[in-house]
Short mmCIF file of C-alpha atoms in Angstrom, two decimals:
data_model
loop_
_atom_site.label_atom_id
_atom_site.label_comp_id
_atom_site.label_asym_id
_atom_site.label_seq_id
_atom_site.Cartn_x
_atom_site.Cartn_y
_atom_site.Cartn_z
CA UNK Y 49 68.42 -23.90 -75.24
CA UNK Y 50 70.15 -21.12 -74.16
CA UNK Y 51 73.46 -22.58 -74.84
CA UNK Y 52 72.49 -23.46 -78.16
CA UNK Y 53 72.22 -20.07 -79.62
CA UNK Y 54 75.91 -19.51 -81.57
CA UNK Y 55 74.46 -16.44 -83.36
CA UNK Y 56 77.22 -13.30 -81.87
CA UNK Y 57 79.96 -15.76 -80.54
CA UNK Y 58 83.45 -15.97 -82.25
CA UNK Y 59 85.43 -19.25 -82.26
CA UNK Y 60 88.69 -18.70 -82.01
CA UNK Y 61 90.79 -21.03 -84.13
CA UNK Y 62 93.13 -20.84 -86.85
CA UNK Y 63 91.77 -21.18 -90.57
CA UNK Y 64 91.58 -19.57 -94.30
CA UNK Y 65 87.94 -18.01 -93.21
CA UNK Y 66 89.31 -16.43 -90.08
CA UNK Y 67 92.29 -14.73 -92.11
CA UNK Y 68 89.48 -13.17 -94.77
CA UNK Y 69 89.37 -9.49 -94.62
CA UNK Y 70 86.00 -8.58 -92.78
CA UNK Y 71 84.10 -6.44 -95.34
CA UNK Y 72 84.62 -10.27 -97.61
CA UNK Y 73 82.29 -12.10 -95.20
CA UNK Y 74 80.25 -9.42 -94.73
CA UNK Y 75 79.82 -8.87 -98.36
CA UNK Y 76 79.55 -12.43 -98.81
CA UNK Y 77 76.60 -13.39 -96.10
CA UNK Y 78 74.60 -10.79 -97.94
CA UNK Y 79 75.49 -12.50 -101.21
CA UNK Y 80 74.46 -15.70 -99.81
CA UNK Y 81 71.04 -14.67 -98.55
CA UNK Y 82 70.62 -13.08 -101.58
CA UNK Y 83 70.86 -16.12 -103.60
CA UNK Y 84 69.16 -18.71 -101.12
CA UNK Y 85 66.17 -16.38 -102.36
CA UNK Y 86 66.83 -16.38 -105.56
CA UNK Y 87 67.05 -19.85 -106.51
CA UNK Y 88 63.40 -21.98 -106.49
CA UNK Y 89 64.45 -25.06 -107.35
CA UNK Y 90 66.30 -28.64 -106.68
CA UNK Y 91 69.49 -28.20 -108.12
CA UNK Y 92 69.99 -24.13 -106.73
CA UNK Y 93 69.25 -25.16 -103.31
CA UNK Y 94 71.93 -28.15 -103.26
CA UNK Y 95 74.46 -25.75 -104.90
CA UNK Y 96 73.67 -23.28 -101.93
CA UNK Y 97 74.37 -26.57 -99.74
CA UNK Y 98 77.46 -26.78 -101.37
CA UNK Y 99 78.57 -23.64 -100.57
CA UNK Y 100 77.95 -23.07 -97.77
CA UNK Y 101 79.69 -26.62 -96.79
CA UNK Y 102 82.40 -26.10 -98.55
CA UNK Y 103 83.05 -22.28 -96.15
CA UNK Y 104 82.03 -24.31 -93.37
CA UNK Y 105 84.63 -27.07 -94.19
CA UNK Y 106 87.34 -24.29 -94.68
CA UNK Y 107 86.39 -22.22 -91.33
CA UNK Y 108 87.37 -25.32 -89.19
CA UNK Y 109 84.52 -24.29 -86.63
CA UNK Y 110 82.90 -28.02 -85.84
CA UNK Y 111 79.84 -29.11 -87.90
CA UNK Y 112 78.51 -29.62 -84.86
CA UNK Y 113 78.53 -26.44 -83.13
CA UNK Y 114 77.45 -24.36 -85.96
CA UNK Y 115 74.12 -26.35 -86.17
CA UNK Y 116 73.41 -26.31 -82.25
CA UNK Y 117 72.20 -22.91 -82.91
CA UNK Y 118 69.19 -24.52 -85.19
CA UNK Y 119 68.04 -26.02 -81.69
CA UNK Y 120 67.15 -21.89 -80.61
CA UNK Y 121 65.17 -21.32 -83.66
CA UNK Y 122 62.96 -24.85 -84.04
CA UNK Y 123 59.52 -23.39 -82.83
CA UNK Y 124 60.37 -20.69 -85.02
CA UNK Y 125 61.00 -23.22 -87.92
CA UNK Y 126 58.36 -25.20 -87.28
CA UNK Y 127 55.48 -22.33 -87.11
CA UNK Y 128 57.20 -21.30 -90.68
CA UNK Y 129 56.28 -24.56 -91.68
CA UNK Y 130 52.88 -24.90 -90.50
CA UNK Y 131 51.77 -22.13 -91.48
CA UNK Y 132 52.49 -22.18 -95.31
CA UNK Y 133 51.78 -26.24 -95.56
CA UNK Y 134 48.39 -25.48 -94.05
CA UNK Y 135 47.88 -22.12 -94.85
CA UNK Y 136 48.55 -21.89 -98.92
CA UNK Y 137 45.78 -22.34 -101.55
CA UNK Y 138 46.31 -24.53 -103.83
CA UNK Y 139 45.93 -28.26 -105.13
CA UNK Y 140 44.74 -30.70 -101.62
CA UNK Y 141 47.01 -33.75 -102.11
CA UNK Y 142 45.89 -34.62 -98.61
CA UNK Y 143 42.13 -33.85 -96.95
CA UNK Y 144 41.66 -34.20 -93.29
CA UNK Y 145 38.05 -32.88 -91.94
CA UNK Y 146 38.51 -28.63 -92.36
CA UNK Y 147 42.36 -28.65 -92.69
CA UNK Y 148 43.86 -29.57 -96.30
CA UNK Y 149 47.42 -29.82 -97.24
CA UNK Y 150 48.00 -28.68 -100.96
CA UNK Y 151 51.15 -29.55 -103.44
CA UNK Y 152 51.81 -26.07 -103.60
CA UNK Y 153 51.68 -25.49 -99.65
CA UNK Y 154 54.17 -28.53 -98.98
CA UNK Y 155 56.87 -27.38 -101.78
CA UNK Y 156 57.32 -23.81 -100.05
CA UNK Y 157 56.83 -25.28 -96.62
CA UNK Y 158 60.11 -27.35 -97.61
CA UNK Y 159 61.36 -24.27 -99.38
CA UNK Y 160 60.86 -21.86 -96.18
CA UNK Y 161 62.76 -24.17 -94.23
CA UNK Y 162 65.71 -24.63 -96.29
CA UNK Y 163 66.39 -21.04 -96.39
CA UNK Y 164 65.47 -20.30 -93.14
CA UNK Y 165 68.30 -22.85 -91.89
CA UNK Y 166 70.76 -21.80 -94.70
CA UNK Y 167 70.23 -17.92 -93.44
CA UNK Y 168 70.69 -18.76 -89.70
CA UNK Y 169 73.88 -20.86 -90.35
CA UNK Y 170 75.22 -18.41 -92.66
CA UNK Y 171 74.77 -15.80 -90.81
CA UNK Y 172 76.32 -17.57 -87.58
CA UNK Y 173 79.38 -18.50 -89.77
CA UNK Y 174 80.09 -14.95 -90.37
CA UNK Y 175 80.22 -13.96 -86.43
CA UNK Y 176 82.06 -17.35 -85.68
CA UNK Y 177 85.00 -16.83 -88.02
CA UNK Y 178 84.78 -12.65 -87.42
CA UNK Y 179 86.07 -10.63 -83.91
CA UNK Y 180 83.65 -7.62 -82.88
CA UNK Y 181 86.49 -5.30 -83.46
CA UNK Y 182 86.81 -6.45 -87.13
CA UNK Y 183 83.43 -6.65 -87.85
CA UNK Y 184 82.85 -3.00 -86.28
CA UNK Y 185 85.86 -1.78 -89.28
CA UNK Y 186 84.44 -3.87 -91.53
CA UNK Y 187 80.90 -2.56 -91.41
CA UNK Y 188 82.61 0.79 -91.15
CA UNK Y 189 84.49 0.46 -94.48
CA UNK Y 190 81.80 -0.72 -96.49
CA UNK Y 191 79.43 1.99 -95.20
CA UNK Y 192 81.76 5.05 -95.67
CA UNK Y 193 80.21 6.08 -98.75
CA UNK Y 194 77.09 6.92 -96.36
CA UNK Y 195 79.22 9.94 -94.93
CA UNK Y 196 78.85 12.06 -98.27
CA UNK Y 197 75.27 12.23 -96.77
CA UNK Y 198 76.04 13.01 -93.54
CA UNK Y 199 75.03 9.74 -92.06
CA UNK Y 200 77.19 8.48 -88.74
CA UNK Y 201 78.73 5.37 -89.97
CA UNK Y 202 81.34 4.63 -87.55
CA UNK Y 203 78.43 4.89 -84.57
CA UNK Y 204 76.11 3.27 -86.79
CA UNK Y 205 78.67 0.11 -86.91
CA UNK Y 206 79.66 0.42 -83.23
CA UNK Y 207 75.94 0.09 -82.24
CA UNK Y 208 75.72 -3.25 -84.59
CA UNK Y 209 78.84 -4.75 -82.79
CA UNK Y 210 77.94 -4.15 -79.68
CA UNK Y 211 74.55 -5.44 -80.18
CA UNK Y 212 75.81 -8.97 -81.42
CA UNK Y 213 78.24 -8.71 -78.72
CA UNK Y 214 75.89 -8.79 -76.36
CA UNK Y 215 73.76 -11.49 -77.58
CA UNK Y 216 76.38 -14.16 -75.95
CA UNK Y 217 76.70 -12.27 -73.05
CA UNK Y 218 72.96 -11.33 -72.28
CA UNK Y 219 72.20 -15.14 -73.18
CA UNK Y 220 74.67 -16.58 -70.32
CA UNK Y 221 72.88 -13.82 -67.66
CA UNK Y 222 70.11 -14.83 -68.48
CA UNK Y 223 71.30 -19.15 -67.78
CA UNK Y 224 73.03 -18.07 -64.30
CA UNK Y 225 69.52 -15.91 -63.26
CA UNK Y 226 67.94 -18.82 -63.92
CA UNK Y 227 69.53 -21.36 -62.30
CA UNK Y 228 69.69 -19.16 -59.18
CA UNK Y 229 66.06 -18.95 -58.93
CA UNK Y 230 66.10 -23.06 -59.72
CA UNK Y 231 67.88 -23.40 -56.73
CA UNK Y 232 65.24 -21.10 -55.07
CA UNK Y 233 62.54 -23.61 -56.46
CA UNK Y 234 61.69 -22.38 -59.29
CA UNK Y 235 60.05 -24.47 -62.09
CA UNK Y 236 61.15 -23.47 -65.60
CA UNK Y 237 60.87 -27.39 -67.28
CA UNK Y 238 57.18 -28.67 -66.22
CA UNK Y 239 53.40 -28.21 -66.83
CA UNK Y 240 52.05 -26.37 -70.18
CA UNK Y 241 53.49 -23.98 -72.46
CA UNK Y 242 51.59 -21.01 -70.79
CA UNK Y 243 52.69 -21.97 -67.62
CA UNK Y 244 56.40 -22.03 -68.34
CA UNK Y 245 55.85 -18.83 -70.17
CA UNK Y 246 54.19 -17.26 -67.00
CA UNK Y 247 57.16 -18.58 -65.03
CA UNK Y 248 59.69 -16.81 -67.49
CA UNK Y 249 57.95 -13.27 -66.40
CA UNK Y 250 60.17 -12.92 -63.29
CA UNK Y 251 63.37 -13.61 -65.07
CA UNK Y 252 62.97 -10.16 -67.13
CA UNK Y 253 63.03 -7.68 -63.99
CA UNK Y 254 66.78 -8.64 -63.00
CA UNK Y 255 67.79 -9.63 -66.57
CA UNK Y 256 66.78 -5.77 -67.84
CA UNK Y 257 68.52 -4.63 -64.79
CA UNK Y 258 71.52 -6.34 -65.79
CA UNK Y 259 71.21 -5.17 -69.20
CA UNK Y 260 71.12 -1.84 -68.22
CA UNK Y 261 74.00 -1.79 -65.64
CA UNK Y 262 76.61 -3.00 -68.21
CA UNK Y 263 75.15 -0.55 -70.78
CA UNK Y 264 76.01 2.15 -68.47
CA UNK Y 265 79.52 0.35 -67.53
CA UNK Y 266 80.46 0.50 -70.93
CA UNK Y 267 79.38 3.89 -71.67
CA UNK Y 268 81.68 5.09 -68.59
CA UNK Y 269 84.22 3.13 -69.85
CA UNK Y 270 84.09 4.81 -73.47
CA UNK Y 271 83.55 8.09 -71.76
CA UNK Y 272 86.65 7.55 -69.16
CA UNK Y 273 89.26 6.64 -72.44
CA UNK Y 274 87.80 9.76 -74.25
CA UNK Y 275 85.90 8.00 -76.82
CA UNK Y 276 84.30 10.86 -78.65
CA UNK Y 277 82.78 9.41 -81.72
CA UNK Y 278 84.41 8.45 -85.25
CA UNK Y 279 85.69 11.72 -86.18
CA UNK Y 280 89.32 11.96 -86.50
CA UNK Y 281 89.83 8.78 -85.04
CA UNK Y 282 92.78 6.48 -86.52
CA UNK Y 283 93.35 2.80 -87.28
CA UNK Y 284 96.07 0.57 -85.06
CA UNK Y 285 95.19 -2.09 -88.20
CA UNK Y 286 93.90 -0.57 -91.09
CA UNK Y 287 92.11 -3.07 -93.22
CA UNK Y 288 94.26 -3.97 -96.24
CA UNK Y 289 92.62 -6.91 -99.20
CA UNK Y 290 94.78 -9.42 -99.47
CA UNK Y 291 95.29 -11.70 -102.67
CA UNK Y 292 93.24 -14.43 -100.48
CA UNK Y 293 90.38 -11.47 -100.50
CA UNK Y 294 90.04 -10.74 -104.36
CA UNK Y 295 89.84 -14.52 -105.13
CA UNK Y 296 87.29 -15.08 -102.16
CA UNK Y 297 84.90 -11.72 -104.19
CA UNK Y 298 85.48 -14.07 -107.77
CA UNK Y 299 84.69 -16.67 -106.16
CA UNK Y 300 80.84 -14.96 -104.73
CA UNK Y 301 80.11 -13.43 -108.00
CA UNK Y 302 80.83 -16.88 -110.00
CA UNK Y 303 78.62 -18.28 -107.08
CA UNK Y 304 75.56 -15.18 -107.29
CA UNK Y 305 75.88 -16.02 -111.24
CA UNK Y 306 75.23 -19.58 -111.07
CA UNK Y 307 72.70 -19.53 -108.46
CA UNK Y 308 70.77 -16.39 -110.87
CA UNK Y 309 70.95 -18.32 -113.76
CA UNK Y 310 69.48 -21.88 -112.27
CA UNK Y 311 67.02 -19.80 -110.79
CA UNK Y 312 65.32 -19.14 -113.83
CA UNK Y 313 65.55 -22.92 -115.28
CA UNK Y 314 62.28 -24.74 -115.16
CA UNK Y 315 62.66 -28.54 -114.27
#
């Protein structure tokens, strides 16, 4: 499972999504998620499927890598699910001793899922087709108006880079402590779901250890090239939009437009 998890990686390879200027997929996610949540019907969500299959078409990542990452976050989905088919009030299409399912409980169990997959895959799209330097200047860029206010922007978008960087990393210490203590006999795979959970406790001593030791690497490392913060600091590749970048912001605010408007219809 812990392979599965795409969410932080990049995949290097050569397409139209990967040449986008940063603060474009950044602006875009957000457009996305906001209008998986604003459509409530049919036709919005397969437009949203659309979409998002036509940018995963153009990033040349494969279909299925992108949607190994769904594998991390099926309990997840599936306790989403439960919960609002069993949970909402509502008309009981279905009666079984105490626990009723209602109409209205099964169409935003279905709902809750769909957008729960479109926002993990949309979100993993953006850090597939996006480097951690880029995103760092990207987030950087679109937050500068922040600084009128005195708010840190360029550490504020350092600390968000390096957190998804380490998400990869963290998740591959975690797979090699693991196996070492399998090969110390170790049982991670049998007996109940409390059990295995129990047996998880002693990965978290070395893994924070870990954690810790390359936070303070990379903090010597910043200090040692005399990285002193954002102030006065200069770009080796200032971020320039492109032609490709003004018809990729058309093409999101055609895209938010549609997806407002069928979200009002009534079918």
């Amino acid at each position: 499972m812990l392979r599965d998890i795409t969410l932080g990686q990049y995949y290097r390879t050569e397409s139209i999504i990967h040449r986008l200027d940063p603060r474009v997929k950044i602006v875009g996610t957000f457009v996305f998620l906001i209008a998986i949540f604003m459509v409530n019907n049919a036709l919005g969500y397969v437009i949203a499927g659309l979409f998002l299959a036509m940018n995963i078409k153009l990033s040349n990542v494969p279909v299925k890598f992108i949607f190994r990452g769904m594998k991390s976050i099926f309990f997840l989905l599936m306790i989403s699910v439960l919960f609002n088919l069993f949970l909402t009030p509502g008309d009981p299409i279905i009666t079984i001793w105490k626990i009723k399912i209602t109409d209205e409980g099964l169409k935003l169990a279905v709902k809750m899922a769909i957008r729960l997959v479109f926002l993990i895959t949309g979100s993993s799209l953006m850090t597939l087709t996006t480097t951690p330097n880029n995103l760092t200047d990207g987030l950087e860029s679109l937050l500068n108006p922040l600084k009128l206010v005195h708010v840190p922007v360029h550490e504020i978008s350092m600390m968000m880079s390096i957190a998804l960087r380490f998400i990869p990393i963290l998740l591959e210490e975690t797979d090699k402590i693991m196996k070492a203590q399998m090969a110390r006999c170790a049982d991670f795979e049998t007996g109940s779901i409390i059990k295995r959970a129990k047996n998880m406790v002693p990965l978290l001593v070395p893994l924070f250890i870990s954690a810790f030791r390359r936070a303070m690497d990379l903090a010597m490392a910043m200090e040692a090239r005399c990285y002193r913060g954002g102030e006065g600091r200069t770009k080796m590749k200032p971020l320039i939009y492109q032609k490709r970048d003004r018809i990729a912001y058309i093409v999101l605010v055609l895209f938010l437009i549609i997806c407002v408007v069928i979200g009002r219809m009534k079918f």
